[in-house]
């Protein structure tokens, strides 16, 4: 007989429950809502506010800045490509661009601010270079090239990214602003349809580039 008393089997340690896998965030290339909405709003409002500041300065100067737009095939003023979307003919011209620019550029921040700046640069440069190469002679100014670029970017990115939500958003955006796409065709005198056209092409290029980079990033992750 065991003097220490009856044998008591050891109590097994409790089995820890398997941790619930964290929900993977939606890839930036397929988002429809900005990941940091307040920051996106600040960036977009800040840019549109800058347009109003520039127009106020231009008004004080008597419209002298309006001659500093993109002048096609003029090598002496090629650098105007860097700032032509900041200039507008008058307050009506600016306001007509500001409202859609606020909406469309905010939606275009859904991939994050870094991606938004890249998309903006592609649209900006494509619009400016296209106008410089193929535009009719004159000073091309205004942010409408950016407006058309963001519009087309939002319309086609869902196809490139294979995102159902982005395609649904594209349908809504088209219902609101789709009629503006006629602006890529020659029409009203004094309107830079070339800026609209090449801005739209920049939107397609930016959407393709975002989707391509996302696929390359996914392939790199899988192969690591």
Short mmCIF file of C-alpha atoms in Angstrom, two decimals:
data_model
loop_
_atom_site.label_atom_id
_atom_site.label_comp_id
_atom_site.label_asym_id
_atom_site.label_seq_id
_atom_site.Cartn_x
_atom_site.Cartn_y
_atom_site.Cartn_z
CA UNK A 1 0.00 0.00 0.00
CA UNK A 2 1.32 3.41 -1.02
CA UNK A 3 1.85 5.42 2.16
CA UNK A 4 1.28 8.67 0.37
CA UNK A 5 -2.34 7.84 -0.42
CA UNK A 6 -4.24 6.89 -3.53
CA UNK A 7 -2.76 7.82 -6.85
CA UNK A 8 -4.31 10.90 -8.48
CA UNK A 9 -3.69 11.25 -12.19
CA UNK A 10 -2.35 14.66 -13.23
CA UNK A 11 -4.84 17.11 -14.64
CA UNK A 12 -4.09 17.74 -18.30
CA UNK A 13 -3.35 21.27 -19.29
CA UNK A 14 -6.25 22.93 -21.07
CA UNK A 15 -5.87 22.98 -24.81
CA UNK A 16 -5.64 26.53 -26.04
CA UNK A 17 -8.20 27.38 -28.66
CA UNK A 18 -6.76 28.02 -32.06
CA UNK A 19 -6.57 31.75 -32.69
CA UNK A 20 -9.15 33.08 -35.08
CA UNK A 21 -7.35 34.19 -38.20
CA UNK A 22 -7.45 37.95 -38.61
CA UNK A 23 -9.53 39.19 -41.48
CA UNK A 24 -7.23 40.22 -44.27
CA UNK A 25 -7.71 43.82 -45.34
CA UNK A 26 -8.96 44.40 -48.85
CA UNK A 27 -6.07 45.09 -51.25
CA UNK A 28 -5.65 48.80 -51.91
CA UNK A 29 -6.10 48.24 -55.65
CA UNK A 30 -9.65 46.94 -55.01
CA UNK A 31 -10.87 49.38 -52.37
CA UNK A 32 -13.70 51.82 -52.98
CA UNK A 33 -13.48 53.70 -49.67
CA UNK A 34 -10.32 55.63 -48.68
CA UNK A 35 -8.39 53.83 -45.92
CA UNK A 36 -7.88 57.18 -44.15
CA UNK A 37 -10.94 59.24 -45.10
CA UNK A 38 -10.09 62.32 -43.03
CA UNK A 39 -6.59 62.56 -44.49
CA UNK A 40 -8.03 62.08 -47.97
CA UNK A 41 -10.49 64.90 -47.40
CA UNK A 42 -7.73 67.20 -46.15
CA UNK A 43 -5.53 66.47 -49.19
CA UNK A 44 -8.36 66.97 -51.70
CA UNK A 45 -9.69 70.12 -50.04
CA UNK A 46 -6.16 71.46 -49.78
CA UNK A 47 -5.54 70.98 -53.50
CA UNK A 48 -8.83 72.57 -54.55
CA UNK A 49 -8.17 75.39 -52.07
CA UNK A 50 -4.82 75.95 -53.79
CA UNK A 51 -6.64 76.43 -57.10
CA UNK A 52 -8.70 79.23 -55.53
CA UNK A 53 -5.58 80.86 -54.10
CA UNK A 54 -3.92 80.80 -57.53
CA UNK A 55 -7.01 82.26 -59.18
CA UNK A 56 -7.13 85.02 -56.57
CA UNK A 57 -3.50 85.88 -57.34
CA UNK A 58 -4.27 85.81 -61.06
CA UNK A 59 -7.21 88.17 -60.54
CA UNK A 60 -4.98 90.63 -58.68
CA UNK A 61 -2.47 90.42 -61.55
CA UNK A 62 -5.18 91.12 -64.11
CA UNK A 63 -5.21 87.61 -65.60
CA UNK A 64 -1.53 87.62 -66.55
CA UNK A 65 -1.08 83.99 -65.45
CA UNK A 66 -3.54 82.76 -68.08
CA UNK A 67 -0.81 83.03 -70.72
CA UNK A 68 1.35 80.52 -68.81
CA UNK A 69 -0.59 77.43 -69.84
CA UNK A 70 0.61 74.66 -72.13
CA UNK A 71 1.44 76.14 -75.53
CA UNK A 72 1.68 73.28 -78.05
CA UNK A 73 5.07 72.64 -79.60
CA UNK A 74 6.61 75.76 -78.03
CA UNK A 75 9.96 74.57 -76.69
CA UNK A 76 10.54 77.80 -74.82
CA UNK A 77 7.56 77.14 -72.51
CA UNK A 78 7.51 73.35 -72.17
CA UNK A 79 7.77 73.71 -68.39
CA UNK A 80 4.23 75.12 -68.27
CA UNK A 81 3.17 71.45 -68.23
CA UNK A 82 4.15 71.47 -64.56
CA UNK A 83 1.48 73.97 -63.46
CA UNK A 84 -1.13 74.42 -66.21
CA UNK A 85 -3.94 72.63 -64.25
CA UNK A 86 -3.59 75.24 -61.50
CA UNK A 87 -4.62 78.08 -63.82
CA UNK A 88 -8.16 79.05 -64.84
CA UNK A 89 -9.65 81.67 -67.10
CA UNK A 90 -12.04 83.06 -64.47
CA UNK A 91 -13.96 82.12 -61.34
CA UNK A 92 -16.73 80.44 -63.35
CA UNK A 93 -14.19 78.24 -65.11
CA UNK A 94 -12.64 77.32 -61.78
CA UNK A 95 -15.94 76.56 -60.04
CA UNK A 96 -17.06 74.37 -62.93
CA UNK A 97 -13.97 72.21 -62.40
CA UNK A 98 -13.81 72.39 -58.59
CA UNK A 99 -17.06 70.57 -57.80
CA UNK A 100 -16.45 67.39 -59.86
CA UNK A 101 -12.78 67.53 -58.89
CA UNK A 102 -13.70 67.36 -55.20
CA UNK A 103 -15.92 64.31 -55.70
CA UNK A 104 -13.85 62.35 -58.18
CA UNK A 105 -10.45 62.97 -56.63
CA UNK A 106 -11.75 61.96 -53.19
CA UNK A 107 -13.01 58.67 -54.61
CA UNK A 108 -9.65 58.22 -56.33
CA UNK A 109 -7.90 58.24 -52.93
CA UNK A 110 -9.38 54.82 -52.12
CA UNK A 111 -5.99 53.25 -52.81
CA UNK A 112 -4.25 55.50 -50.30
CA UNK A 113 -2.58 58.89 -50.63
CA UNK A 114 0.62 57.52 -52.16
CA UNK A 115 -1.30 55.77 -54.94
CA UNK A 116 -3.46 58.87 -55.42
CA UNK A 117 -0.39 61.07 -55.93
CA UNK A 118 0.97 58.57 -58.46
CA UNK A 119 -2.35 58.46 -60.34
CA UNK A 120 -2.52 62.27 -60.31
CA UNK A 121 1.02 62.55 -61.69
CA UNK A 122 0.25 60.13 -64.54
CA UNK A 123 -2.93 61.99 -65.51
CA UNK A 124 -1.29 65.41 -65.13
CA UNK A 125 1.72 64.57 -67.30
CA UNK A 126 -0.23 62.59 -69.90
CA UNK A 127 -2.69 65.44 -70.34
CA UNK A 128 0.04 68.07 -70.52
CA UNK A 129 2.33 66.17 -72.89
CA UNK A 130 -0.57 65.18 -75.13
CA UNK A 131 -1.71 68.79 -75.41
CA UNK A 132 1.86 69.98 -76.03
CA UNK A 133 2.33 67.46 -78.83
CA UNK A 134 -1.07 67.47 -80.52
CA UNK A 135 -3.08 70.43 -79.21
CA UNK A 136 -4.30 73.40 -81.20
CA UNK A 137 -2.23 76.53 -80.77
CA UNK A 138 -3.03 78.67 -77.74
CA UNK A 139 -2.57 78.63 -73.98
CA UNK A 140 -4.27 75.53 -72.54
CA UNK A 141 -5.16 75.95 -68.87
CA UNK A 142 -7.48 74.41 -66.28
CA UNK A 143 -7.94 71.32 -64.14
CA UNK A 144 -10.49 69.74 -66.47
CA UNK A 145 -7.83 67.32 -67.72
CA UNK A 146 -7.53 66.05 -64.15
CA UNK A 147 -11.32 65.83 -63.86
CA UNK A 148 -11.56 63.69 -66.99
CA UNK A 149 -8.60 61.63 -65.87
CA UNK A 150 -10.08 60.82 -62.46
CA UNK A 151 -13.45 60.13 -64.06
CA UNK A 152 -12.07 57.58 -66.52
CA UNK A 153 -9.76 56.12 -63.86
CA UNK A 154 -12.79 55.40 -61.67
CA UNK A 155 -14.74 54.01 -64.62
CA UNK A 156 -12.16 51.47 -65.82
CA UNK A 157 -10.07 50.52 -62.77
CA UNK A 158 -12.59 47.89 -61.66
CA UNK A 159 -12.17 46.08 -64.97
CA UNK A 160 -8.38 46.04 -64.68
CA UNK A 161 -8.46 45.10 -60.98
CA UNK A 162 -11.35 42.62 -61.43
CA UNK A 163 -13.21 44.24 -58.55
CA UNK A 164 -17.00 43.92 -58.50
CA UNK A 165 -17.37 46.76 -55.97
CA UNK A 166 -15.31 49.12 -58.11
CA UNK A 167 -17.37 48.23 -61.16
CA UNK A 168 -20.56 48.97 -59.21
CA UNK A 169 -19.09 52.33 -58.15
CA UNK A 170 -18.14 52.98 -61.78
CA UNK A 171 -21.79 52.55 -62.79
CA UNK A 172 -22.82 55.15 -60.20
CA UNK A 173 -20.06 57.54 -61.28
CA UNK A 174 -21.04 57.11 -64.93
CA UNK A 175 -24.66 57.89 -64.10
CA UNK A 176 -23.55 61.13 -62.44
CA UNK A 177 -20.81 62.32 -64.76
CA UNK A 178 -20.85 60.08 -67.82
CA UNK A 179 -22.37 62.76 -70.05
CA UNK A 180 -19.21 64.82 -69.54
CA UNK A 181 -17.27 62.30 -71.64
CA UNK A 182 -18.55 64.02 -74.76
CA UNK A 183 -16.03 66.69 -73.84
CA UNK A 184 -13.20 64.57 -75.27
CA UNK A 185 -14.49 65.40 -78.76
CA UNK A 186 -14.01 68.68 -80.62
CA UNK A 187 -16.89 70.97 -79.84
CA UNK A 188 -17.24 74.39 -78.29
CA UNK A 189 -14.58 76.89 -79.39
CA UNK A 190 -12.27 77.96 -76.60
CA UNK A 191 -12.53 74.61 -74.79
CA UNK A 192 -9.42 72.42 -74.67
CA UNK A 193 -10.96 69.13 -75.76
CA UNK A 194 -7.40 67.89 -76.25
CA UNK A 195 -6.77 68.36 -72.53
CA UNK A 196 -9.92 66.36 -71.81
CA UNK A 197 -8.97 63.59 -74.23
CA UNK A 198 -5.41 63.13 -73.02
CA UNK A 199 -6.48 63.46 -69.40
CA UNK A 200 -8.92 60.60 -70.01
CA UNK A 201 -6.15 58.55 -71.63
CA UNK A 202 -4.03 59.26 -68.57
CA UNK A 203 -6.83 57.86 -66.42
CA UNK A 204 -6.81 54.62 -68.41
CA UNK A 205 -3.02 54.40 -68.14
CA UNK A 206 -3.12 55.04 -64.38
CA UNK A 207 -5.82 52.39 -63.82
CA UNK A 208 -3.84 49.84 -65.81
CA UNK A 209 -0.67 50.67 -63.91
CA UNK A 210 -2.32 50.36 -60.49
CA UNK A 211 -3.80 46.96 -61.36
CA UNK A 212 -0.54 45.73 -62.87
CA UNK A 213 1.48 46.74 -59.81
CA UNK A 214 -1.06 45.03 -57.54
CA UNK A 215 -0.74 41.79 -59.48
CA UNK A 216 3.05 41.97 -59.43
CA UNK A 217 2.98 42.58 -55.67
CA UNK A 218 0.71 39.58 -55.11
CA UNK A 219 2.97 37.34 -57.20
CA UNK A 220 6.01 38.45 -55.22
CA UNK A 221 4.24 37.71 -51.94
CA UNK A 222 3.19 34.24 -53.06
CA UNK A 223 6.67 33.36 -54.20
CA UNK A 224 8.41 34.50 -51.00
#
